[in-house]
Every structure is written in C-alpha cells, then in structure tokens.
C-alpha cells in the first residue's frame, strides 16, 4: 500500500482534501491544486465554500485570480508555480529537497470546496488545518482537531494519508488523533493501511518572501512508512521537507519556534522596563546591541504581544508540561511581562498628561493602529485593545484610527475608526502609537500632535 500511495502522489494522480480553509488551509489547497492534485477543500463556513467555488478569495495571500485559475473559473495562467527543487539557503542537512519538477509541465489540478465531509471516502489524503485556540481558562482547546478527526474516522479507508498541521501540544497526533482513527475499524493498521503524520504550518500572513511552497516544512510520521507517504504527498507542493523522528518532535518544533519568539519579545519588553529604571533608551541599547554581527537577534519592546500564534502557542507547551508536573518557567514569565505591557504604556500616558497638567480623566486620546502588528488587519489578541480599555477605565475619551480596521467589535467594545486623521491629530490631548502601519506619515503626526506616547519607537 505504501508504494502504491507514493506512486499516486508522485504521478499527481491523487485526490486530496484540506480541512479548514483559513490563512493556512486555503494557500495549501491552492498549492496542491497548482501541483496537479485534484483538491477538495472542506470548511464548515458555507460562505467560504461558496466564495471559493466562485473563484473569490477571502485570504490576502491568495488573489482571486490565482484562486479562479485552480477552481476552473478562468484558464490557468501561463506561469504555473514552479515546482523547482531550489533548496532554500541554509537548508537543514536532514532536509529533503523535492526531486526536479516533472519533465511535463504539470497540468494544474482542480480545487473545489464543500461543507460535506463525505468526499473523504474517495480521498487519498487529507490535511487538517483547523484553529487551535485557548479556552476561557487559558487551556488548549483542541475541539476543532477532535471534530475533524471524528469526520475522518468515519470515512477512513485503506490507502489514506492524514497530516495534522494545526499547532498543538506534543502527543496530540499519537495520543488523540491516532486512537480515534483506530477505533472505527480495527482491521486498518497504521503504517500499512493508512498513514498519519504531523507537519506544522509556518504561514506568516502578508509575507511575500516566504510562502507555502518555499518555506521549509518539518514533518514527522507515526511510523517510517507514514513518513515516506507523507513526504511523497507534500513533495508535490512543498520544495523543502525536513523529516524528524516522530509527530511529537514535529509538534514540539513548532511550539519551540513560537516560544522562542514569545520569550525573546518578553526579554525585549523587560529591557524597556529595566532601561526605564536606569534612565536609558531601550531602543538605543537594543539597536546598538544589534550591530553585533553574530550571536544576537534583534527583538524590540512594544505595546504587548498580539496575534493568533505567539500569545497562544507557548501555552500549549506549558499546559502539557504541567500535566507532567513540570513548570515551564520561561513561558510563564514571558507571558507575565508581555501581558503587563499595556498597563505600562497606559501609565506612560497618565504621566505624560500629568506633566502637561492634565488627568487621563476627561482627556481626548487617539490610539493609532489597533491591528496586532503593522500592515495587517488582524486584531486577535491585539494589545491596543487592552490599552483602549484601560484608558477608558480611567475616564479617558478614547478614539482610534487604523487604515486596515475601519471598525471593530470586541468583548462589548464597539468602535469606528476616525476618518480624518489629519483633523483628529490636532483635536486630541494625546496620541498613542500602538501599531506602526507603514501608511502613517510620522513627521505629520509628530508636528500636529500635542503629545505622543510611542509604543513602537517610530517617531
Ligand atoms: N512583537 C514585538 N516585538 C518584536 C516582535 C514582535 O513586540 O520584536 C509583537 C508584534 O507586534 C505582535 C506580536 O509580538 O503583536 C507577535 O509578532 P510576530 O512578529 O511574531 O508576528 P506573528 O504573530 O504574525 O508571528 C508569525 C509567526 N508565524 C507562524 O507562527 C507560522 C511567527 O512564527 C513568525 O516568525 C512571525 O509571524 C514573523 O516572523 O513575522
């Protein structure tokens, strides 16, 4: 069965499914279709399904033109994505670069979307790209992985490859997904009749240099046969695959990558707190340290930690270790410092207004940028929201401007961006730079605002 599957994938003679058509799943589905597979995207959101089948993309990284080319709404463009075997610079030695592209230009496959899981009965492979948030108590919520696995189990058949991509704690693939798949049909054997692997996503929305096809991808199979089949499946769309010894190792790699960022961002934020005590400019110190040509990596203080990855993923790791009676101290400490930053910046606003003889109470304050990082419209876990909430708690009249976020509703907070920034700048008592979108004219802001508290050190 293993050889049969590998041949199917190598000949692009496979029908594959992607469950979860968000910023990870849709680009992956498109990449598989461009590589020549027949692809069925599965999502519970009927609006997403219909938009895809109309060739209309709702994901910034995928243009509707690209989508329409693989959903058959438009003749495939002349340049199909190359499947060249360009190994990325510094490719890990263990990496497997894909064999040279097939001699014949692969005919782009066809992508269609559906909300009906029964298509899995005829699929040779399925990738799970569903969200893995934290629940209200801050613990991992893998309910979406459960429900996707439940559906796959119903349609599991001989000769099926399953790859979990959602970021999760080490052990999920082998202790949660595998047992559920085995429950339905004891006759099916892992590594013989069906193949299971974990391969973490490394999609950074908005990036144009590292994309789904050229970002090295780590992959770990439950058995060596699972790894071989999963590598054949993914080699069609991903240029560099990095095999590791198990799904658990692959799960841990992703958590380490993002914990690395969370901890270093926490250290940069603590540098700010320490430099404050020392009367030093943290950015000056960090920028000077960054001139070290080796052994240093620059992170900068900010308003706090936003996004759907970095504030969340490390808690999957610390939660798992707590079940093993181990306290992941760096993760907890970084989280403590990062979540404290909005309060620090509100104190800076209070002190600055106080120096100008004003209280926060009754002052008009304009927050620039509510997205969690520059040039995106994503607000998940955005620290700007905490800054707004804390300023309002102190009686401030808070407005915001964000060219990427015309309005938002968040936990009872409902706001609309001011439309005329030029007017607003001179009408408020204090401007807070929360997100340093490239569109802002920082010189104008510096000259028009009476007072600026700059969490991004752009002014
Ligand atoms: N931040 C700082 N200081 C820094 C860097 C970031 O305060 O030095 C803040 C950002 O403003 C943001 C949060 O931390 O609020 C997270 O920033 P991020 O640059 O890590 O951006 P993300 O959340 O989009 O992270 C994604 C991740 N991609 C994946 O998980 C696949 C991350 O692994 C990438 O390294 C990161 O993009 C990237 O490099 O852009």
CSV table of C-alpha atoms and ligand atoms in Angstrom, one decimal:
chain,number,residue,atom,x,y,z
A,1,UNK,CA,0.0,0.0,0.0
A,2,UNK,CA,2.9,2.4,0.9
A,3,UNK,CA,4.4,2.0,-2.6
A,4,UNK,CA,1.0,2.4,-4.3
A,5,UNK,CA,0.4,5.6,-2.4
A,6,UNK,CA,3.8,7.1,-3.1
A,7,UNK,CA,3.4,6.4,-6.8
A,8,UNK,CA,0.0,8.0,-6.8
A,9,UNK,CA,1.4,11.2,-5.2
A,10,UNK,CA,4.4,11.2,-7.5
A,11,UNK,CA,2.2,10.9,-10.5
A,12,UNK,CA,-0.1,13.6,-9.1
A,13,UNK,CA,-2.8,11.0,-9.6
A,14,UNK,CA,-4.4,11.7,-6.2
A,15,UNK,CA,-7.5,13.4,-4.9
A,16,UNK,CA,-6.6,15.2,-1.7
A,17,UNK,CA,-8.6,17.1,0.9
A,18,UNK,CA,-7.8,20.1,3.1
A,19,UNK,CA,-10.0,20.6,6.2
A,20,UNK,CA,-10.1,24.2,7.3
A,21,UNK,CA,-9.8,26.9,4.6
A,22,UNK,CA,-8.3,29.8,6.5
A,23,UNK,CA,-4.9,31.6,6.2
A,24,UNK,CA,-3.2,28.2,6.3
A,25,UNK,CA,-5.6,25.8,4.6
A,26,UNK,CA,-6.5,27.8,1.5
A,27,UNK,CA,-3.0,28.6,0.4
A,28,UNK,CA,-2.1,24.9,1.0
A,29,UNK,CA,-5.2,23.8,-1.0
A,30,UNK,CA,-4.2,26.1,-3.9
A,31,UNK,CA,-0.6,24.9,-3.8
A,32,UNK,CA,-1.7,21.3,-4.0
A,33,UNK,CA,-4.0,22.1,-7.0
A,34,UNK,CA,-1.3,24.0,-8.7
A,35,UNK,CA,0.9,21.0,-8.2
A,36,UNK,CA,-1.6,18.9,-10.2
A,37,UNK,CA,-3.7,17.2,-7.5
A,38,UNK,CA,-7.4,17.1,-7.5
A,39,UNK,CA,-8.2,19.0,-4.3
A,40,UNK,CA,-11.4,19.3,-2.3
A,41,UNK,CA,-11.4,22.0,0.4
A,42,UNK,CA,-13.7,21.3,3.3
A,43,UNK,CA,-14.9,24.1,5.6
A,44,UNK,CA,-18.0,24.4,7.9
A,45,UNK,CA,-18.5,28.0,6.8
A,46,UNK,CA,-20.8,27.8,3.8
A,47,UNK,CA,-19.9,31.4,2.8
A,48,UNK,CA,-16.2,30.4,2.5
A,49,UNK,CA,-17.2,27.3,0.4
A,50,UNK,CA,-19.3,29.4,-1.9
A,51,UNK,CA,-16.7,32.2,-2.3
A,52,UNK,CA,-14.1,29.6,-3.2
A,53,UNK,CA,-16.3,27.9,-5.8
A,54,UNK,CA,-17.0,31.3,-7.3
A,55,UNK,CA,-13.2,31.9,-7.5
A,56,UNK,CA,-13.4,34.7,-5.0
A,57,UNK,CA,-10.6,34.7,-2.4
A,58,UNK,CA,-11.1,36.0,1.1
A,59,UNK,CA,-7.4,35.4,2.1
A,60,UNK,CA,-5.0,38.3,1.5
A,61,UNK,CA,-2.2,35.9,0.4
A,62,UNK,CA,-4.3,34.3,-2.3
A,63,UNK,CA,-5.5,36.6,-5.1
A,64,UNK,CA,-8.9,35.8,-6.7
A,65,UNK,CA,-7.1,35.5,-10.0
A,66,UNK,CA,-4.9,32.7,-8.6
A,67,UNK,CA,-7.9,31.0,-7.0
A,68,UNK,CA,-10.1,31.3,-10.1
A,69,UNK,CA,-7.3,29.6,-12.1
A,70,UNK,CA,-7.5,26.5,-10.0
A,71,UNK,CA,-11.2,26.4,-9.4
A,72,UNK,CA,-11.7,26.4,-13.2
A,73,UNK,CA,-13.3,29.9,-13.4
A,74,UNK,CA,-10.5,31.1,-15.6
A,75,UNK,CA,-7.9,29.5,-17.9
A,76,UNK,CA,-4.9,28.6,-15.9
A,77,UNK,CA,-2.4,31.5,-16.1
A,78,UNK,CA,0.7,30.8,-18.3
A,79,UNK,CA,3.0,30.6,-15.3
A,80,UNK,CA,2.0,27.8,-13.0
A,81,UNK,CA,4.0,27.9,-9.8
A,82,UNK,CA,7.3,26.3,-10.5
A,83,UNK,CA,8.0,23.1,-8.6
A,84,UNK,CA,11.7,23.5,-9.0
A,85,UNK,CA,13.9,21.9,-6.5
A,86,UNK,CA,15.6,25.1,-5.3
A,87,UNK,CA,16.7,24.2,-1.8
A,88,UNK,CA,16.4,27.3,0.4
A,89,UNK,CA,19.7,28.8,1.6
A,90,UNK,CA,20.9,27.1,4.8
A,91,UNK,CA,18.6,24.1,4.2
A,92,UNK,CA,19.0,21.8,7.2
A,93,UNK,CA,21.2,18.9,6.2
A,94,UNK,CA,18.4,16.4,7.0
A,95,UNK,CA,16.1,18.3,4.6
A,96,UNK,CA,14.7,16.6,1.6
A,97,UNK,CA,14.5,18.8,-1.4
A,98,UNK,CA,11.9,17.7,-3.8
A,99,UNK,CA,13.1,15.8,-6.9
A,100,UNK,CA,13.3,18.0,-10.0
A,101,UNK,CA,9.9,19.1,-11.4
A,102,UNK,CA,8.3,16.5,-13.6
A,103,UNK,CA,9.5,16.9,-17.2
A,104,UNK,CA,6.0,17.7,-18.5
A,105,UNK,CA,4.5,20.9,-17.1
A,106,UNK,CA,2.1,19.7,-14.5
A,107,UNK,CA,-1.4,20.4,-15.6
A,108,UNK,CA,-2.9,22.5,-12.8
A,109,UNK,CA,-5.4,20.4,-10.8
A,110,UNK,CA,-8.9,21.5,-9.9
A,111,UNK,CA,-9.9,22.8,-6.5
A,112,UNK,CA,-13.5,22.8,-5.3
A,113,UNK,CA,-14.9,23.4,-1.8
A,114,UNK,CA,-17.6,21.8,0.2
A,115,UNK,CA,-19.0,21.6,3.7
A,116,UNK,CA,-19.7,17.9,3.2
A,117,UNK,CA,-17.1,15.6,4.7
A,118,UNK,CA,-18.4,12.5,2.8
A,119,UNK,CA,-15.9,13.4,0.0
A,120,UNK,CA,-13.2,11.9,2.3
A,121,UNK,CA,-14.5,8.4,1.3
A,122,UNK,CA,-12.8,8.9,-2.1
A,123,UNK,CA,-9.7,10.9,-0.9
A,124,UNK,CA,-6.2,9.6,-0.9
A,125,UNK,CA,-5.0,12.2,1.6
A,126,UNK,CA,-6.3,14.8,3.9
A,127,UNK,CA,-4.6,17.7,5.7
A,128,UNK,CA,-6.1,19.2,8.9
A,129,UNK,CA,-5.6,23.0,9.1
A,130,UNK,CA,-8.1,23.9,11.8
A,131,UNK,CA,-7.7,26.5,14.6
A,132,UNK,CA,-6.3,25.6,18.0
A,133,UNK,CA,-7.2,28.5,20.3
A,134,UNK,CA,-7.1,28.7,24.1
A,135,UNK,CA,-10.3,28.4,26.0
A,136,UNK,CA,-11.6,30.8,28.6
A,137,UNK,CA,-9.4,29.4,31.3
A,138,UNK,CA,-6.3,29.7,29.1
A,139,UNK,CA,-6.1,26.0,28.4
A,140,UNK,CA,-5.7,24.4,25.0
A,141,UNK,CA,-8.9,24.0,23.0
A,142,UNK,CA,-8.4,21.1,20.5
A,143,UNK,CA,-12.1,20.7,19.9
A,144,UNK,CA,-11.6,21.5,16.2
A,145,UNK,CA,-9.0,18.8,15.9
A,146,UNK,CA,-11.4,16.4,17.6
A,147,UNK,CA,-14.2,17.1,15.3
A,148,UNK,CA,-12.1,16.9,12.1
A,149,UNK,CA,-10.6,13.6,13.3
A,150,UNK,CA,-14.2,12.4,14.1
A,151,UNK,CA,-15.2,13.0,10.5
A,152,UNK,CA,-12.0,11.5,9.0
A,153,UNK,CA,-12.6,8.4,11.2
A,154,UNK,CA,-16.0,7.9,9.6
A,155,UNK,CA,-14.5,7.8,6.1
A,156,UNK,CA,-11.1,6.3,6.9
A,157,UNK,CA,-10.2,3.7,4.3
A,158,UNK,CA,-7.2,1.6,3.1
A,159,UNK,CA,-4.7,3.8,1.3
A,160,UNK,CA,-5.4,7.1,3.1
A,161,UNK,CA,-2.7,9.6,4.3
A,162,UNK,CA,-3.6,12.1,7.1
A,163,UNK,CA,-1.4,15.0,8.0
A,164,UNK,CA,-2.3,17.2,11.0
A,165,UNK,CA,-1.0,20.8,10.6
A,166,UNK,CA,-2.7,22.7,13.4
A,167,UNK,CA,-0.3,23.9,16.1
A,168,UNK,CA,-0.8,21.7,19.2
A,169,UNK,CA,0.9,20.1,22.2
A,170,UNK,CA,3.4,17.2,21.8
A,171,UNK,CA,1.4,14.0,21.8
A,172,UNK,CA,-1.8,15.2,20.2
A,173,UNK,CA,-1.2,13.2,17.0
A,174,UNK,CA,-0.3,9.9,18.7
A,175,UNK,CA,-2.5,10.2,21.8
A,176,UNK,CA,-5.6,11.9,20.4
A,177,UNK,CA,-5.8,11.6,16.6
A,178,UNK,CA,-4.4,8.0,16.1
A,179,UNK,CA,-6.5,6.2,18.8
A,180,UNK,CA,-9.7,7.8,17.4
A,181,UNK,CA,-8.8,6.7,13.8
A,182,UNK,CA,-8.2,3.2,15.0
A,183,UNK,CA,-11.5,3.0,16.9
A,184,UNK,CA,-13.7,2.7,13.8
A,185,UNK,CA,-12.1,-0.1,12.0
A,186,UNK,CA,-9.6,-2.3,14.0
A,187,UNK,CA,-8.7,-4.1,10.7
A,188,UNK,CA,-6.9,-1.0,9.4
A,189,UNK,CA,-3.3,-0.9,10.6
A,190,UNK,CA,-1.3,2.3,10.9
A,191,UNK,CA,1.7,2.4,8.6
A,192,UNK,CA,0.3,-0.4,6.5
A,193,UNK,CA,-3.3,0.5,5.6
A,194,UNK,CA,-3.3,4.2,6.4
A,195,UNK,CA,-0.6,6.8,7.2
A,196,UNK,CA,-0.5,9.5,9.8
A,197,UNK,CA,1.9,12.4,10.3
A,198,UNK,CA,2.3,15.9,11.8
A,199,UNK,CA,3.6,18.8,9.9
A,200,UNK,CA,3.4,22.3,11.5
A,201,UNK,CA,2.3,25.3,9.4
A,202,UNK,CA,4.7,28.2,9.0
A,203,UNK,CA,2.4,30.6,7.3
A,204,UNK,CA,3.1,34.3,8.1
A,205,UNK,CA,0.1,36.2,6.6
A,206,UNK,CA,1.2,39.2,4.5
A,207,UNK,CA,4.7,37.9,3.8
A,208,UNK,CA,5.8,37.9,0.2
A,209,UNK,CA,9.2,36.3,0.5
A,210,UNK,CA,8.5,33.1,2.4
A,211,UNK,CA,5.3,31.4,1.1
A,212,UNK,CA,3.7,28.0,1.5
A,213,UNK,CA,5.7,26.4,-1.3
A,214,UNK,CA,9.2,27.7,-0.4
A,215,UNK,CA,9.2,27.7,3.4
A,216,UNK,CA,10.9,24.6,4.7
A,217,UNK,CA,8.4,22.3,6.3
A,218,UNK,CA,9.0,20.0,9.2
A,219,UNK,CA,7.3,16.6,9.1
A,220,UNK,CA,7.1,13.6,11.4
A,221,UNK,CA,5.4,10.3,10.8
A,222,UNK,CA,3.9,7.8,13.3
A,223,UNK,CA,5.9,5.1,11.5
A,224,UNK,CA,8.7,5.2,8.9
A,225,UNK,CA,6.1,4.2,6.3
A,226,UNK,CA,3.9,7.1,7.4
A,227,UNK,CA,6.8,9.5,7.0
A,228,UNK,CA,7.6,8.2,3.5
A,229,UNK,CA,4.0,8.5,2.3
A,230,UNK,CA,3.5,11.9,3.9
A,231,UNK,CA,6.7,13.2,2.3
A,232,UNK,CA,5.5,11.9,-1.1
A,233,UNK,CA,2.2,13.7,-0.6
A,234,UNK,CA,3.7,17.0,0.4
A,235,UNK,CA,6.7,16.9,-2.0
A,236,UNK,CA,4.3,17.9,-4.8
A,237,UNK,CA,3.6,21.3,-3.3
A,238,UNK,CA,6.5,22.0,-0.8
A,239,UNK,CA,10.1,22.5,-2.1
A,240,UNK,CA,11.9,21.5,1.1
A,241,UNK,CA,10.7,19.0,3.6
A,242,UNK,CA,12.5,18.4,6.9
A,243,UNK,CA,11.8,14.9,8.3
A,244,UNK,CA,12.0,14.4,12.1
A,245,UNK,CA,11.8,11.2,14.1
A,246,UNK,CA,8.2,11.4,15.3
A,247,UNK,CA,5.0,13.5,15.2
A,248,UNK,CA,5.8,14.5,18.8
A,249,UNK,CA,9.1,16.0,17.7
A,250,UNK,CA,7.4,17.9,14.9
A,251,UNK,CA,4.7,19.2,17.3
A,252,UNK,CA,7.5,20.4,19.6
A,253,UNK,CA,9.5,22.1,16.8
A,254,UNK,CA,6.6,24.4,16.1
A,255,UNK,CA,6.0,25.2,19.8
A,256,UNK,CA,9.7,25.9,20.2
A,257,UNK,CA,9.7,28.3,17.3
A,258,UNK,CA,7.0,30.4,18.7
A,259,UNK,CA,8.0,30.1,22.3
A,260,UNK,CA,11.4,31.4,21.1
A,261,UNK,CA,9.7,34.5,19.9
A,262,UNK,CA,7.4,35.0,22.9
A,263,UNK,CA,10.4,34.7,25.3
A,264,UNK,CA,12.6,37.0,23.3
A,265,UNK,CA,9.9,39.5,22.9
A,266,UNK,CA,9.3,39.3,26.7
A,267,UNK,CA,13.0,39.9,27.2
A,268,UNK,CA,12.9,43.0,25.0
A,269,UNK,CA,9.9,44.2,26.9
A,270,UNK,CA,11.8,43.7,30.2
A,271,UNK,CA,14.7,45.6,28.7
A,272,UNK,CA,12.3,48.5,28.4
A,273,UNK,CA,11.3,48.2,32.0
A,274,UNK,CA,14.9,48.0,33.2
A,275,UNK,CA,16.1,50.8,30.9
A,276,UNK,CA,13.2,53.0,32.3
A,277,UNK,CA,14.6,52.4,35.8
A,278,UNK,CA,18.1,53.2,34.6
A,279,UNK,CA,17.0,56.3,32.7
A,280,UNK,CA,18.2,54.7,29.4
A,281,UNK,CA,16.7,54.5,26.0
A,282,UNK,CA,15.9,50.8,25.4
A,283,UNK,CA,15.8,51.2,21.7
A,284,UNK,CA,19.2,52.8,21.6
A,285,UNK,CA,20.6,50.0,23.6
A,286,UNK,CA,18.9,47.3,21.5
A,287,UNK,CA,19.8,48.9,18.2
A,288,UNK,CA,23.5,49.2,19.3
A,289,UNK,CA,23.5,45.5,20.5
A,290,UNK,CA,22.1,44.5,17.1
A,291,UNK,CA,25.3,45.7,15.5
A,292,UNK,CA,26.9,42.6,16.9
A,293,UNK,CA,27.3,40.6,13.6
A,294,UNK,CA,26.9,37.2,15.3
A,295,UNK,CA,25.2,35.7,18.4
A,296,UNK,CA,22.5,38.2,18.7
A,297,UNK,CA,18.9,38.5,17.3
A,298,UNK,CA,17.0,41.8,17.5
A,299,UNK,CA,13.6,41.9,19.2
A,300,UNK,CA,12.0,45.2,20.2
A,301,UNK,CA,9.7,46.3,23.1
A,302,UNK,CA,6.2,47.1,22.1
A,303,UNK,CA,2.6,47.5,23.3
A,304,UNK,CA,2.4,43.8,24.3
A,305,UNK,CA,2.0,40.5,22.5
A,306,UNK,CA,-0.7,40.2,19.9
A,307,UNK,CA,-1.6,37.7,17.1
A,308,UNK,CA,-3.1,34.3,17.0
A,309,UNK,CA,0.2,32.4,17.3
A,310,UNK,CA,2.7,33.9,19.6
A,311,UNK,CA,0.5,34.6,22.6
A,312,UNK,CA,-1.2,31.2,22.3
A,313,UNK,CA,1.2,28.5,21.2
A,314,UNK,CA,3.6,28.6,24.2
A,315,UNK,CA,0.6,27.9,26.5
A,316,UNK,CA,0.0,24.7,24.7
A,317,UNK,CA,3.5,23.7,25.7
A,318,UNK,CA,3.4,24.9,29.3
A,319,UNK,CA,0.0,23.2,29.7
A,320,UNK,CA,1.3,19.9,28.5
A,321,UNK,CA,4.4,20.1,30.8
A,322,UNK,CA,2.1,20.9,33.8
A,323,UNK,CA,0.4,17.6,33.2
A,324,UNK,CA,3.9,16.1,33.6
A,325,UNK,CA,4.5,18.0,36.8
A,326,UNK,CA,6.9,20.4,35.2
A,327,UNK,CA,6.6,24.2,35.4
A,328,UNK,CA,7.8,25.9,32.1
A,329,UNK,CA,9.1,29.0,33.8
A,330,UNK,CA,10.4,31.0,30.8
A,331,UNK,CA,6.9,30.7,29.1
A,332,UNK,CA,5.1,31.8,32.2
A,333,UNK,CA,7.5,34.7,32.9
A,334,UNK,CA,7.4,35.9,29.3
A,335,UNK,CA,3.7,35.8,29.3
A,336,UNK,CA,3.6,37.7,32.6
A,337,UNK,CA,5.8,40.5,31.2
A,338,UNK,CA,4.1,40.6,27.8
A,339,UNK,CA,0.6,40.9,29.2
A,340,UNK,CA,1.7,43.6,31.6
A,341,UNK,CA,2.9,45.9,28.8
A,342,UNK,CA,-0.5,47.6,28.0
A,343,UNK,CA,-0.6,48.7,31.7
A,344,UNK,CA,2.9,50.0,31.5
A,345,UNK,CA,2.0,52.1,28.4
A,346,UNK,CA,-1.2,53.5,30.0
A,347,UNK,CA,1.0,54.6,32.9
A,348,UNK,CA,3.2,56.4,30.4
A,349,UNK,CA,0.1,58.2,29.0
A,350,UNK,CA,-1.0,59.1,32.5
A,351,UNK,CA,2.5,60.5,33.4
A,352,UNK,CA,2.7,62.4,30.1
A,353,UNK,CA,-0.7,64.0,30.5
A,354,UNK,CA,0.1,64.8,34.2
A,355,UNK,CA,3.3,66.6,33.1
A,356,UNK,CA,1.0,68.6,30.8
A,357,UNK,CA,-1.2,69.4,33.7
A,358,UNK,CA,-4.0,67.1,32.6
A,359,UNK,CA,-5.6,63.9,34.0
A,360,UNK,CA,-6.4,61.0,31.9
A,361,UNK,CA,-10.0,61.5,33.0
A,362,UNK,CA,-11.7,63.8,30.6
A,363,UNK,CA,-8.7,63.9,28.1
A,364,UNK,CA,-9.2,63.0,24.5
A,365,UNK,CA,-6.8,60.3,23.4
A,366,UNK,CA,-6.3,58.9,19.9
A,367,UNK,CA,-4.8,55.4,19.5
A,368,UNK,CA,-3.1,54.9,16.2
A,369,UNK,CA,-3.3,51.3,14.9
A,370,UNK,CA,-5.4,48.6,16.6
A,371,UNK,CA,-4.2,45.6,14.5
A,372,UNK,CA,-1.8,43.3,16.3
A,373,UNK,CA,1.2,44.2,14.1
A,374,UNK,CA,1.8,46.6,11.3
A,375,UNK,CA,0.3,46.4,7.8
A,376,UNK,CA,-2.3,43.7,8.7
A,377,UNK,CA,-6.0,44.0,9.6
A,378,UNK,CA,-5.9,41.1,12.2
A,379,UNK,CA,-6.9,42.2,15.7
A,380,UNK,CA,-6.7,38.9,17.5
A,381,UNK,CA,-5.1,39.4,21.0
A,382,UNK,CA,-4.1,42.9,19.9
A,383,UNK,CA,-2.6,44.8,22.9
A,384,UNK,CA,-4.1,48.0,21.5
A,385,UNK,CA,-7.5,46.8,22.7
A,386,UNK,CA,-6.2,46.5,26.3
A,387,UNK,CA,-4.7,49.9,26.1
A,388,UNK,CA,-8.0,51.4,24.9
A,389,UNK,CA,-9.9,49.5,27.6
A,390,UNK,CA,-7.5,50.6,30.4
A,391,UNK,CA,-7.6,54.3,29.3
A,392,UNK,CA,-11.4,54.2,29.2
A,393,UNK,CA,-11.4,52.7,32.7
A,394,UNK,CA,-9.5,55.8,33.8
A,395,UNK,CA,-12.1,58.1,32.3
A,396,UNK,CA,-10.3,58.9,29.0
A,397,UNK,CA,-12.3,59.7,25.9
A,398,UNK,CA,-10.6,57.3,23.6
A,399,UNK,CA,-10.7,57.3,19.8
A,400,UNK,CA,-8.8,55.2,17.3
A,401,UNK,CA,-7.6,55.3,13.7
A,402,UNK,CA,-6.5,52.3,11.7
A,403,UNK,CA,-6.5,52.3,7.9
A,404,UNK,CA,-6.8,48.5,7.9
A,405,UNK,CA,-9.6,48.3,10.5
A,406,UNK,CA,-12.5,50.6,9.7
A,407,UNK,CA,-14.4,49.4,12.7
A,408,UNK,CA,-14.5,46.5,15.2
A,409,UNK,CA,-16.5,44.9,17.9
A,410,UNK,CA,-14.6,43.1,20.7
A,411,UNK,CA,-15.9,41.9,24.1
A,412,UNK,CA,-18.5,44.6,24.4
A,413,UNK,CA,-16.3,47.2,22.9
A,414,UNK,CA,-17.6,48.6,19.6
A,415,UNK,CA,-15.7,51.4,17.8
A,416,UNK,CA,-15.3,53.0,14.4
A,417,UNK,CA,-12.0,54.4,13.2
A,418,UNK,CA,-11.9,58.2,12.9
A,419,UNK,CA,-12.0,59.0,9.2
A,420,UNK,CA,-10.0,62.2,9.0
A,421,UNK,CA,-6.7,61.6,10.8
A,422,UNK,CA,-5.2,65.0,9.9
A,423,UNK,CA,-8.0,66.7,11.8
A,424,UNK,CA,-8.1,64.3,14.7
A,425,UNK,CA,-4.4,64.7,15.4
A,426,UNK,CA,-4.7,68.3,16.4
A,427,UNK,CA,-8.0,67.8,18.3
A,428,UNK,CA,-6.8,65.4,20.9
A,429,UNK,CA,-4.7,65.8,24.1
A,430,UNK,CA,-2.6,62.7,23.5
A,431,UNK,CA,-1.8,60.3,20.6
A,432,UNK,CA,-0.7,56.7,21.4
A,433,UNK,CA,1.2,54.9,18.6
A,434,UNK,CA,0.1,51.3,19.1
A,435,UNK,CA,0.7,49.8,15.7
A,436,UNK,CA,3.3,51.3,13.3
A,437,UNK,CA,1.5,50.8,9.9
A,438,UNK,CA,3.7,51.9,7.0
A,439,UNK,CA,1.0,54.2,5.7
A,440,UNK,CA,1.4,56.7,8.6
A,441,UNK,CA,3.2,60.0,8.0
A,442,UNK,CA,5.2,60.1,11.2
A,443,UNK,CA,6.5,63.6,10.6
A,444,UNK,CA,3.0,64.9,10.3
A,445,UNK,CA,2.0,63.1,13.4
A,446,UNK,CA,5.0,64.4,15.3
A,447,UNK,CA,4.2,68.0,14.3
A,448,UNK,CA,0.4,68.0,14.7
A,449,UNK,CA,0.0,66.0,17.9
A,450,UNK,CA,0.2,67.9,21.2
A,451,UNK,CA,1.6,64.8,22.9
A,452,UNK,CA,2.7,61.4,21.6
A,453,UNK,CA,3.3,58.2,23.5
A,454,UNK,CA,5.1,55.9,21.1
A,455,UNK,CA,5.0,52.2,21.9
A,456,UNK,CA,6.8,51.3,18.7
A,457,UNK,CA,9.6,53.9,18.7
A,458,UNK,CA,8.8,55.1,15.2
A,459,UNK,CA,8.7,58.8,16.0
B,1,LIG,N1,6.4,41.9,18.6
B,1,LIG,C1,7.1,42.7,19.5
B,1,LIG,N2,8.5,42.8,19.4
B,1,LIG,C2,9.1,42.1,18.4
B,1,LIG,C3,8.4,41.2,17.6
B,1,LIG,C4,7.0,41.2,17.7
B,1,LIG,O1,6.5,43.4,20.3
B,1,LIG,O2,10.4,42.2,18.4
B,1,LIG,C5,4.9,41.8,18.8
B,1,LIG,C6,4.2,42.1,17.5
B,1,LIG,O3,3.8,43.4,17.4
B,1,LIG,C7,3.0,41.2,17.6
B,1,LIG,C8,3.5,40.0,18.4
B,1,LIG,O4,4.7,40.4,19.1
B,1,LIG,O5,2.0,41.8,18.4
B,1,LIG,C9,3.8,38.8,17.5
B,1,LIG,O6,4.6,39.3,16.5
B,1,LIG,P1,5.3,38.3,15.4
B,1,LIG,O7,6.3,39.1,14.6
B,1,LIG,O8,5.7,37.0,16.0
B,1,LIG,O9,4.1,38.1,14.4
B,1,LIG,P2,3.1,36.9,14.2
B,1,LIG,O10,2.2,36.7,15.4
B,1,LIG,O11,2.4,37.1,12.9
B,1,LIG,O12,4.0,35.6,14.1
B,1,LIG,C10,4.1,34.9,12.8
B,1,LIG,C11,4.5,33.6,13.2
B,1,LIG,N3,4.3,32.7,12.1
B,1,LIG,C12,3.9,31.4,12.4
B,1,LIG,O13,3.6,31.0,13.5
B,1,LIG,C13,3.8,30.5,11.3
B,1,LIG,C14,6.0,33.6,13.6
B,1,LIG,O14,6.5,32.2,13.8
B,1,LIG,C15,6.8,34.3,12.6
B,1,LIG,O15,8.2,34.3,13.0
B,1,LIG,C16,6.3,35.7,12.6
B,1,LIG,O16,5.0,35.6,12.0
B,1,LIG,C17,7.2,36.6,11.7
B,1,LIG,O17,8.4,36.3,11.7
B,1,LIG,O18,6.7,37.5,11.1
